[in-house]
Coordinates of C-alpha atoms and ligand atoms in Angstrom, one line a residue:
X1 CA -8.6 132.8 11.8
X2 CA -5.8 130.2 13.0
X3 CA -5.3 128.5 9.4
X4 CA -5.5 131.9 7.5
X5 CA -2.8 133.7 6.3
X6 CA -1.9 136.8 7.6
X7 CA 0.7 139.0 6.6
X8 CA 1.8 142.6 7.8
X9 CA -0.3 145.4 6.6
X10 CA 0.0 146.4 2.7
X11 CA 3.5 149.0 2.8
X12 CA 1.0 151.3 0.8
X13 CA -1.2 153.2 1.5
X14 CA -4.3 150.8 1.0
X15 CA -5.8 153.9 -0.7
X16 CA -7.6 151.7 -4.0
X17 CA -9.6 149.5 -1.3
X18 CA -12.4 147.8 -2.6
X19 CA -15.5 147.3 -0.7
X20 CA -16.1 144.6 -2.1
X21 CA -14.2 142.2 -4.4
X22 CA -15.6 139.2 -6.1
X23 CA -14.0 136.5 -7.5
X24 CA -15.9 134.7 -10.5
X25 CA -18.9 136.4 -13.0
X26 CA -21.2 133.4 -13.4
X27 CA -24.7 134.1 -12.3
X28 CA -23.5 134.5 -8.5
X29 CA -21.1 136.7 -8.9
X30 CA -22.9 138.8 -11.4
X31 CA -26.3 138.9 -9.2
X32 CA -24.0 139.6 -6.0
X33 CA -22.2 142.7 -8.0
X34 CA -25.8 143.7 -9.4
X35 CA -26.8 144.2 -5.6
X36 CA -23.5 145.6 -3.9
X37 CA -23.6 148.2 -6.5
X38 CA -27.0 149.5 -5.8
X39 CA -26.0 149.7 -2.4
X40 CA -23.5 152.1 -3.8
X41 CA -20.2 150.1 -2.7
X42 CA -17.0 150.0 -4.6
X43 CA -17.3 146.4 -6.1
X44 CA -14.5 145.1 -8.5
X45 CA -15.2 141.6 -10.3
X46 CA -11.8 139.1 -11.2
X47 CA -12.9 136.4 -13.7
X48 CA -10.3 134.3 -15.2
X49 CA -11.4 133.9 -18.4
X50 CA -14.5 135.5 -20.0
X51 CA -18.0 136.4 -18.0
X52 CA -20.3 133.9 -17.2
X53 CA -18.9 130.2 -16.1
X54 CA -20.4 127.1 -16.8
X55 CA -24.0 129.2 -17.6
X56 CA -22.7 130.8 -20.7
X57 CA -21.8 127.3 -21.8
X58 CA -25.1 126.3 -21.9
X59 CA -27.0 126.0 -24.9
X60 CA -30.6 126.9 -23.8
X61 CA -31.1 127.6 -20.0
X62 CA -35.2 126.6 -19.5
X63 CA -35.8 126.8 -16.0
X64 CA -34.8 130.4 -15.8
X65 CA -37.7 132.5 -14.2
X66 CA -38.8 135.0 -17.0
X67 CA -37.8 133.7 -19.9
X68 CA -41.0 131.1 -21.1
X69 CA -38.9 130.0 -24.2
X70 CA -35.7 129.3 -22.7
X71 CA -32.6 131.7 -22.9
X72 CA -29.1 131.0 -24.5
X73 CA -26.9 130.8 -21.7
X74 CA -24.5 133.1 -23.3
X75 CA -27.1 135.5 -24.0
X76 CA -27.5 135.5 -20.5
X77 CA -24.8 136.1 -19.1
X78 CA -24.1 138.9 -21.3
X79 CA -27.1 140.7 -19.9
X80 CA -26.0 140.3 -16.3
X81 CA -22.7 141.5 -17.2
X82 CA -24.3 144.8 -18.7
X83 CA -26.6 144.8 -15.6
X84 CA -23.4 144.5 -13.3
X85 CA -21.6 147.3 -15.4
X86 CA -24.6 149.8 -14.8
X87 CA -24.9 149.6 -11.2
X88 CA -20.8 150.5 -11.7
X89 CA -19.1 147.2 -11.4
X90 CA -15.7 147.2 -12.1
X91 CA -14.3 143.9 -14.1
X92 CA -10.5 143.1 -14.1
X93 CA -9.6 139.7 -16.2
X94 CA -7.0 138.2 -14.2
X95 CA -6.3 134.4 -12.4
X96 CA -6.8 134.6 -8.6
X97 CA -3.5 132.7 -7.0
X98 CA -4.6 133.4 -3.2
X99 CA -6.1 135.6 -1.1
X100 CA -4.9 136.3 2.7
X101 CA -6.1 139.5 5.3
X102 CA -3.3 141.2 6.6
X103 CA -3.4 142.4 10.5
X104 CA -5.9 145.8 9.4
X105 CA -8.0 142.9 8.3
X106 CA -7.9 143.9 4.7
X107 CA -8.1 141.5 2.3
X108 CA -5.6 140.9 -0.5
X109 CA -6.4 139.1 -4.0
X110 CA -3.1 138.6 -5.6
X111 CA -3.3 137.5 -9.2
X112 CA -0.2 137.0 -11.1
X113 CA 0.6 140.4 -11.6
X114 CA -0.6 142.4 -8.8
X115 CA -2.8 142.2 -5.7
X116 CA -6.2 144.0 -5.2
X117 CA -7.1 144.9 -1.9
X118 CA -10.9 144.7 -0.2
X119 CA -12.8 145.0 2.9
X120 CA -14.8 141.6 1.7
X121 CA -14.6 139.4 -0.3
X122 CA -17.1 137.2 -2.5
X123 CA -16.1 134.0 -3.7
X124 CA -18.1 132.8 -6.6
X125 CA -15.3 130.5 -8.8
X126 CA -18.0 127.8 -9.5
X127 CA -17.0 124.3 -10.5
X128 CA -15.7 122.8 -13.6
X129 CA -15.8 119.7 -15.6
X130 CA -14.5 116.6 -14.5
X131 CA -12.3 114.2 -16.9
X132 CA -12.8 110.5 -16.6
X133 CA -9.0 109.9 -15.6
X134 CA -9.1 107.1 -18.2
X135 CA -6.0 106.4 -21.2
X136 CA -5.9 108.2 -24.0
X137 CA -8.4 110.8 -22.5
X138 CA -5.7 113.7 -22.7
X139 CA -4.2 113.5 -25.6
X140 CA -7.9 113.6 -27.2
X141 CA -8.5 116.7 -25.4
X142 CA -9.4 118.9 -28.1
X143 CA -9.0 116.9 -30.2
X144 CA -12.1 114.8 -30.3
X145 CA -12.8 115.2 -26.7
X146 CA -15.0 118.4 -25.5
X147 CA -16.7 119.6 -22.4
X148 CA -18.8 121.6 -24.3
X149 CA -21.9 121.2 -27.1
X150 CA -22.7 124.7 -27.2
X151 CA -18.5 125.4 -28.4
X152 CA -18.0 122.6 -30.3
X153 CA -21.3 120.7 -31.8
X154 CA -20.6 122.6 -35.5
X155 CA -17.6 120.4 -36.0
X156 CA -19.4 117.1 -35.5
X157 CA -22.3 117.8 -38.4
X158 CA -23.3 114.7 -40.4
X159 CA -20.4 112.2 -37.8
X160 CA -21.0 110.3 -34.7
X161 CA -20.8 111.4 -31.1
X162 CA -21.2 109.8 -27.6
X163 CA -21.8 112.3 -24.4
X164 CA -20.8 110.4 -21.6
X165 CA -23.2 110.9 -18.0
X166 CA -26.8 110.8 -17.0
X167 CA -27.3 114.0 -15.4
X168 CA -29.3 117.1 -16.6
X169 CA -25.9 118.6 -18.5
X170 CA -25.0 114.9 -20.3
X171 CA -28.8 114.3 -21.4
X172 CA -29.7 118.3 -22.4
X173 CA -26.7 118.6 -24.8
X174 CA -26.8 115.4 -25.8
X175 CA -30.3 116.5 -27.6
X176 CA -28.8 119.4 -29.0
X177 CA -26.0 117.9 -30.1
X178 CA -28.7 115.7 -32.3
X179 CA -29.1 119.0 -34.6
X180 CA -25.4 118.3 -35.7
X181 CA -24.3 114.8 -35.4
X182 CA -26.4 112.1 -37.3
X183 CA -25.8 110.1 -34.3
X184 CA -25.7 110.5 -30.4
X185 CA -24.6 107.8 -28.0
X186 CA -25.8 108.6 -24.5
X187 CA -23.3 106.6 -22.0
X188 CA -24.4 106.1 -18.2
X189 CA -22.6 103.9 -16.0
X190 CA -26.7 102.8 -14.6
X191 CA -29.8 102.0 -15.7
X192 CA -31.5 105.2 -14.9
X193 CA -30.8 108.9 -15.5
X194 CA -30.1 111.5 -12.7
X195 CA -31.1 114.1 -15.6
X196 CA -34.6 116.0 -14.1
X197 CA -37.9 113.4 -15.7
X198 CA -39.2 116.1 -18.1
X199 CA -35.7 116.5 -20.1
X200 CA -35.6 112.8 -19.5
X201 CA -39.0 112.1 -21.3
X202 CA -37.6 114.6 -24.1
X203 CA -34.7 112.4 -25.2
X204 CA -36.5 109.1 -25.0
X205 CA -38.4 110.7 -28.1
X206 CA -35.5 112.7 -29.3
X207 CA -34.5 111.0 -32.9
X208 CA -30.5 110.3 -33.6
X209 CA -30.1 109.5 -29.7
X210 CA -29.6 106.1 -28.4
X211 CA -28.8 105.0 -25.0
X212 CA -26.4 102.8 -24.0
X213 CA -27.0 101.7 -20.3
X214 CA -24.8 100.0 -17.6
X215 CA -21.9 101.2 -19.7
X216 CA -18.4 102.9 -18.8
X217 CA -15.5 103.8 -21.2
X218 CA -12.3 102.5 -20.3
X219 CA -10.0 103.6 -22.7
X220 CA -10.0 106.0 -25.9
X221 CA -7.9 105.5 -29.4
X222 CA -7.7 107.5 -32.4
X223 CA -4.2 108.6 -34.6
X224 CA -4.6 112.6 -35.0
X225 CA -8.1 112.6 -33.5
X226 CA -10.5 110.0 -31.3
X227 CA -11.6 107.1 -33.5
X228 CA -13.0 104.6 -30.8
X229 CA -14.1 103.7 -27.1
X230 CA -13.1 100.9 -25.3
X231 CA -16.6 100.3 -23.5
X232 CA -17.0 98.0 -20.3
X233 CA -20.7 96.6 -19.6
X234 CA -20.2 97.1 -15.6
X235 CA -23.0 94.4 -15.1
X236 CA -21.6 91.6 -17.5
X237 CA -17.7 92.9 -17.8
X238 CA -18.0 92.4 -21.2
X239 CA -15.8 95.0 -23.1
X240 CA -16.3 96.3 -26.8
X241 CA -15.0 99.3 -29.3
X242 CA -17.8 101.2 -30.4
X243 CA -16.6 103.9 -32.9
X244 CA -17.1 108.0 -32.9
X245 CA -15.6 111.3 -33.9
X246 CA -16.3 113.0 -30.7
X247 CA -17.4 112.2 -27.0
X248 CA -18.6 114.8 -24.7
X249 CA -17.9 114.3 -21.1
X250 CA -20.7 116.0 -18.8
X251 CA -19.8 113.5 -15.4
X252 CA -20.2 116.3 -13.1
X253 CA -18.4 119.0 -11.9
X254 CA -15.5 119.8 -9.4
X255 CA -15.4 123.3 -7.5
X256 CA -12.5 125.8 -8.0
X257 CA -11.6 126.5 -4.7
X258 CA -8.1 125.1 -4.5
X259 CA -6.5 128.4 -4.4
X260 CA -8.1 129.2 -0.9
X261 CA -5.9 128.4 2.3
X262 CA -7.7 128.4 5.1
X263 CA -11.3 128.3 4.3
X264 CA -12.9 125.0 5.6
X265 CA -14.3 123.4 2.3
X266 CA -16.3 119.4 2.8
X267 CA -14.4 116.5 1.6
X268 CA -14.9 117.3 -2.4
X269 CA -13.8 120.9 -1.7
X270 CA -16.9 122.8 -2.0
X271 CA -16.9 125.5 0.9
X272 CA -19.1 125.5 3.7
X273 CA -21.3 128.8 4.3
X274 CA -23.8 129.4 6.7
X275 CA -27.4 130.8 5.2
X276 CA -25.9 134.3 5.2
X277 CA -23.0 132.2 3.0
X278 CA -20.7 133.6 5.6
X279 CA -17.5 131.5 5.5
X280 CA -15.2 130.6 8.8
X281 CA -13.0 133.4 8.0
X282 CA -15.3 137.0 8.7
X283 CA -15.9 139.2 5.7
X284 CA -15.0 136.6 3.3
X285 CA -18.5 134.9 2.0
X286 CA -18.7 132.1 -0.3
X287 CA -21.7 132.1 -3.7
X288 CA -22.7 129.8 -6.4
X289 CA -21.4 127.0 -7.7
X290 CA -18.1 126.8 -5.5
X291 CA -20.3 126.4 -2.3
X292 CA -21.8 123.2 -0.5
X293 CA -25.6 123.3 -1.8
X294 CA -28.5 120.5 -2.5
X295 CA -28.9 122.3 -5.9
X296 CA -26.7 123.4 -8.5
X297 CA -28.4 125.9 -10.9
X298 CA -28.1 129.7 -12.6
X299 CA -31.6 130.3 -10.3
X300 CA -29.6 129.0 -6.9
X301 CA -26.3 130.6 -7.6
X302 CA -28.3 133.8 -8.3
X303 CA -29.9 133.6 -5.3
X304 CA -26.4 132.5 -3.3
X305 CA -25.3 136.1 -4.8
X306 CA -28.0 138.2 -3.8
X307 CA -27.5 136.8 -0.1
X308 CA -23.5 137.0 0.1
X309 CA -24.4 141.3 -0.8
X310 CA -26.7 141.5 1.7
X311 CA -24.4 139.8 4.0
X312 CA -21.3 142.1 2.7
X313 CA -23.3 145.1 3.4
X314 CA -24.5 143.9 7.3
X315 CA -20.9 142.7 7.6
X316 CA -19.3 146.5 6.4
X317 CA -22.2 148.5 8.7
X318 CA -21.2 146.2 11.7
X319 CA -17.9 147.2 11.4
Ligands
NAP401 P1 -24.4 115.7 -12.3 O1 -25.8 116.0 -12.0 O2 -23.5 115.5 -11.1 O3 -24.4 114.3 -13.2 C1 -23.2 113.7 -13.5 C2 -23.5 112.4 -14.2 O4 -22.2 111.8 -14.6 C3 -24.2 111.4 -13.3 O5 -25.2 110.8 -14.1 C4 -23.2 110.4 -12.9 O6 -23.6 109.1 -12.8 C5 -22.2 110.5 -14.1 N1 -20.8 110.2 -13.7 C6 -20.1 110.8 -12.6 N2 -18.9 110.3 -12.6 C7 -18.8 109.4 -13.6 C8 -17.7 108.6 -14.1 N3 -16.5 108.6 -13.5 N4 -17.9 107.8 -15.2 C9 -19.2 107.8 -15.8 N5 -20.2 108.6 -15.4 C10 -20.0 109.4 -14.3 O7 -23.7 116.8 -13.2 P2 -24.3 117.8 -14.3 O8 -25.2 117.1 -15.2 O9 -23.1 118.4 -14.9 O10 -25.1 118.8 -13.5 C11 -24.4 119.6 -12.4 C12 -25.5 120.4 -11.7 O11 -26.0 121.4 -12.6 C13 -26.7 119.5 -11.3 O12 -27.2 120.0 -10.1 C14 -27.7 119.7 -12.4 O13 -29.0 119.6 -12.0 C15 -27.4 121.2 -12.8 N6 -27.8 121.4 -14.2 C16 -29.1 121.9 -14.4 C17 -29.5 122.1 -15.6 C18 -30.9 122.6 -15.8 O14 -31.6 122.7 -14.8 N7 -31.4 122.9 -17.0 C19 -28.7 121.9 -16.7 C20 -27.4 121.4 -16.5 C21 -27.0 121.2 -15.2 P3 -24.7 108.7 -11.6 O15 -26.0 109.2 -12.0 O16 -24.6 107.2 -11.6 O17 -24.1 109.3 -10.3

């Protein structure tokens, strides 16, 4: 525990101590709550914003086992919510600033306003959208720019889109996003998609939805809201304006795991677990999203949270 902070024990009397406290309801944190509390611990959930990360973003979730049709991702994750709730899950909406153990090993979770205090902790903070880093990118932020169909596809009916990225998120709202906008650019800096071959088949065929291959924006312009990309052919270096009212960036996804001191992350900052998802610092486990893992998806993450309860409940009868 050299790099971890430790402080004096809490002056109080460390008499609200959770069993369990996990940081972030997406699908891991919700499935890891769903399991410590049928095991009957005291297990409090801290989510920033609202339940369900980057899931409840998601327009139709296919590839979740049990649902045949496909699921709404928001649907979803208001289900596992309620399903965290009856097993008696606590939620608190607050943003996690850091967590450190003191020397009774009890974790604290300080938020801006206070600090909750746990025998374990779970995180589960998943990842979030990357921005291209490009000119123009932030002042279109909201303003033409969105990281997300499912939020924002209503305000692009009958105008012209491009989603940038050829991964299963870029390609599957990029279809959806053909139900508003008469048009859809699909951007890839190659020449193939990343996106998984039967959602890939699915757009080839999907009307309103052309791909532009080899291809990276360099630059965005508009006056109150985006008007035109500056596109870069990366084989020929020719560059060329191509006009829209929106792009949708889907290029992948960065962890939230900045906030942690101590815990040993990989170069990109996605923590390292062992199959237990025990982290280097005891009692504190890592789920989801926010973890290194060779697949990102509401099924994995799910999974991720079952094993980080099981592991908090070993980890509390060992001690
Ligand atoms: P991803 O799989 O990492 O794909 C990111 C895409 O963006 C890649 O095609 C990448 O190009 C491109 N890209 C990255 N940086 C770029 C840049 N600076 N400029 C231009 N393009 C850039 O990300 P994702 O699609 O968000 O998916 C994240 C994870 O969630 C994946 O594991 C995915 O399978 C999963 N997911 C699953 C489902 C599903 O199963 N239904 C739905 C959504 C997401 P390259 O291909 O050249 O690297």
């Amino acid at each position: 525990m050299l790099d971890f902070h430790i402080s004096q024990p809490a002056t109080d009397t460390h008499s609200d101590i959770y069993d369990v406290i996990i940081i972030g309801s997406g699908p891991a944190g919700m499935t890891a709550a769903i399991y410590t509390g049928r095991s009957l611990l005291k297990t409090l959930i801290l989510e920033k914003i609202g339940s369900g990360g980057q899931a409840a973003l998601t327009e139709l979730i296919e590839n979740y086992p049990g649902f045949p049709h496909g699921i709404n991702g928001y649907e979803l994750s208001q289900r596992m919510e309620e399903h965290a709730k009856n097993f008696g899950t606590s939620f608190e909406y607050a943003d996690v600033q850091k967590v450190y153990q003191d020397t009774d090993g009890i974790f604290h979770v300080a938020t801006e306003s206070r600090e909750f205090l746990s025998k374990t902790v779970i995180v589960a903070t998943g990842a979030s959208p990357k921005k291209l880093g490009i000119p123009g990118e932030d002042k279109f932020i909201g303003r033409g720019i969105s990281f997300c169909a499912t939020c924002d596809a209503s305000f692009y009916k009958g105008k012209v889109v491009a989603v940038i990225g050829g991964g299963d998120s870029a390609v599957e709202e990029g279809m959806y996003l053909t139900k508003f906008a008469t048009k859809v650019y699909l951007i890839h800096r190659r020449d193939q998609l990343r996106a998984t071959k039967i959602v890939q088949q699915r757009a080839f065929q999907t009307p309103g939805m052309e791909f532009i291959w080899n291809t990276i924006v360099e630059e965005v312009r508009g006056n109150n809201t985006l008007e035109a990309l500056k596109l870069k052919n990366v084989r020929t270096g020719e560059t060329s304006w191509l006009e829209v009212n929106g792009m949708f960036l889907y290029i992948g996804l960065s962890p939230n795991t900045s906030f942690l001191e101590g815990v040993t992350r990989d170069e990109q900052g996605y923590i390292l677990t062992d199959e237990m998802m025990r982290t280097n610092i005891p009692g504190l486990f890592a789920a989801g999203d926010c973890r290194k893992t060779p697949l990102r998806q509401v099924v994995t993450a799910a999974s991720d949270g079952a094993i980080a309860a099981y592991a908090v409940e070993k980890y509390l009868e060992e001690r």
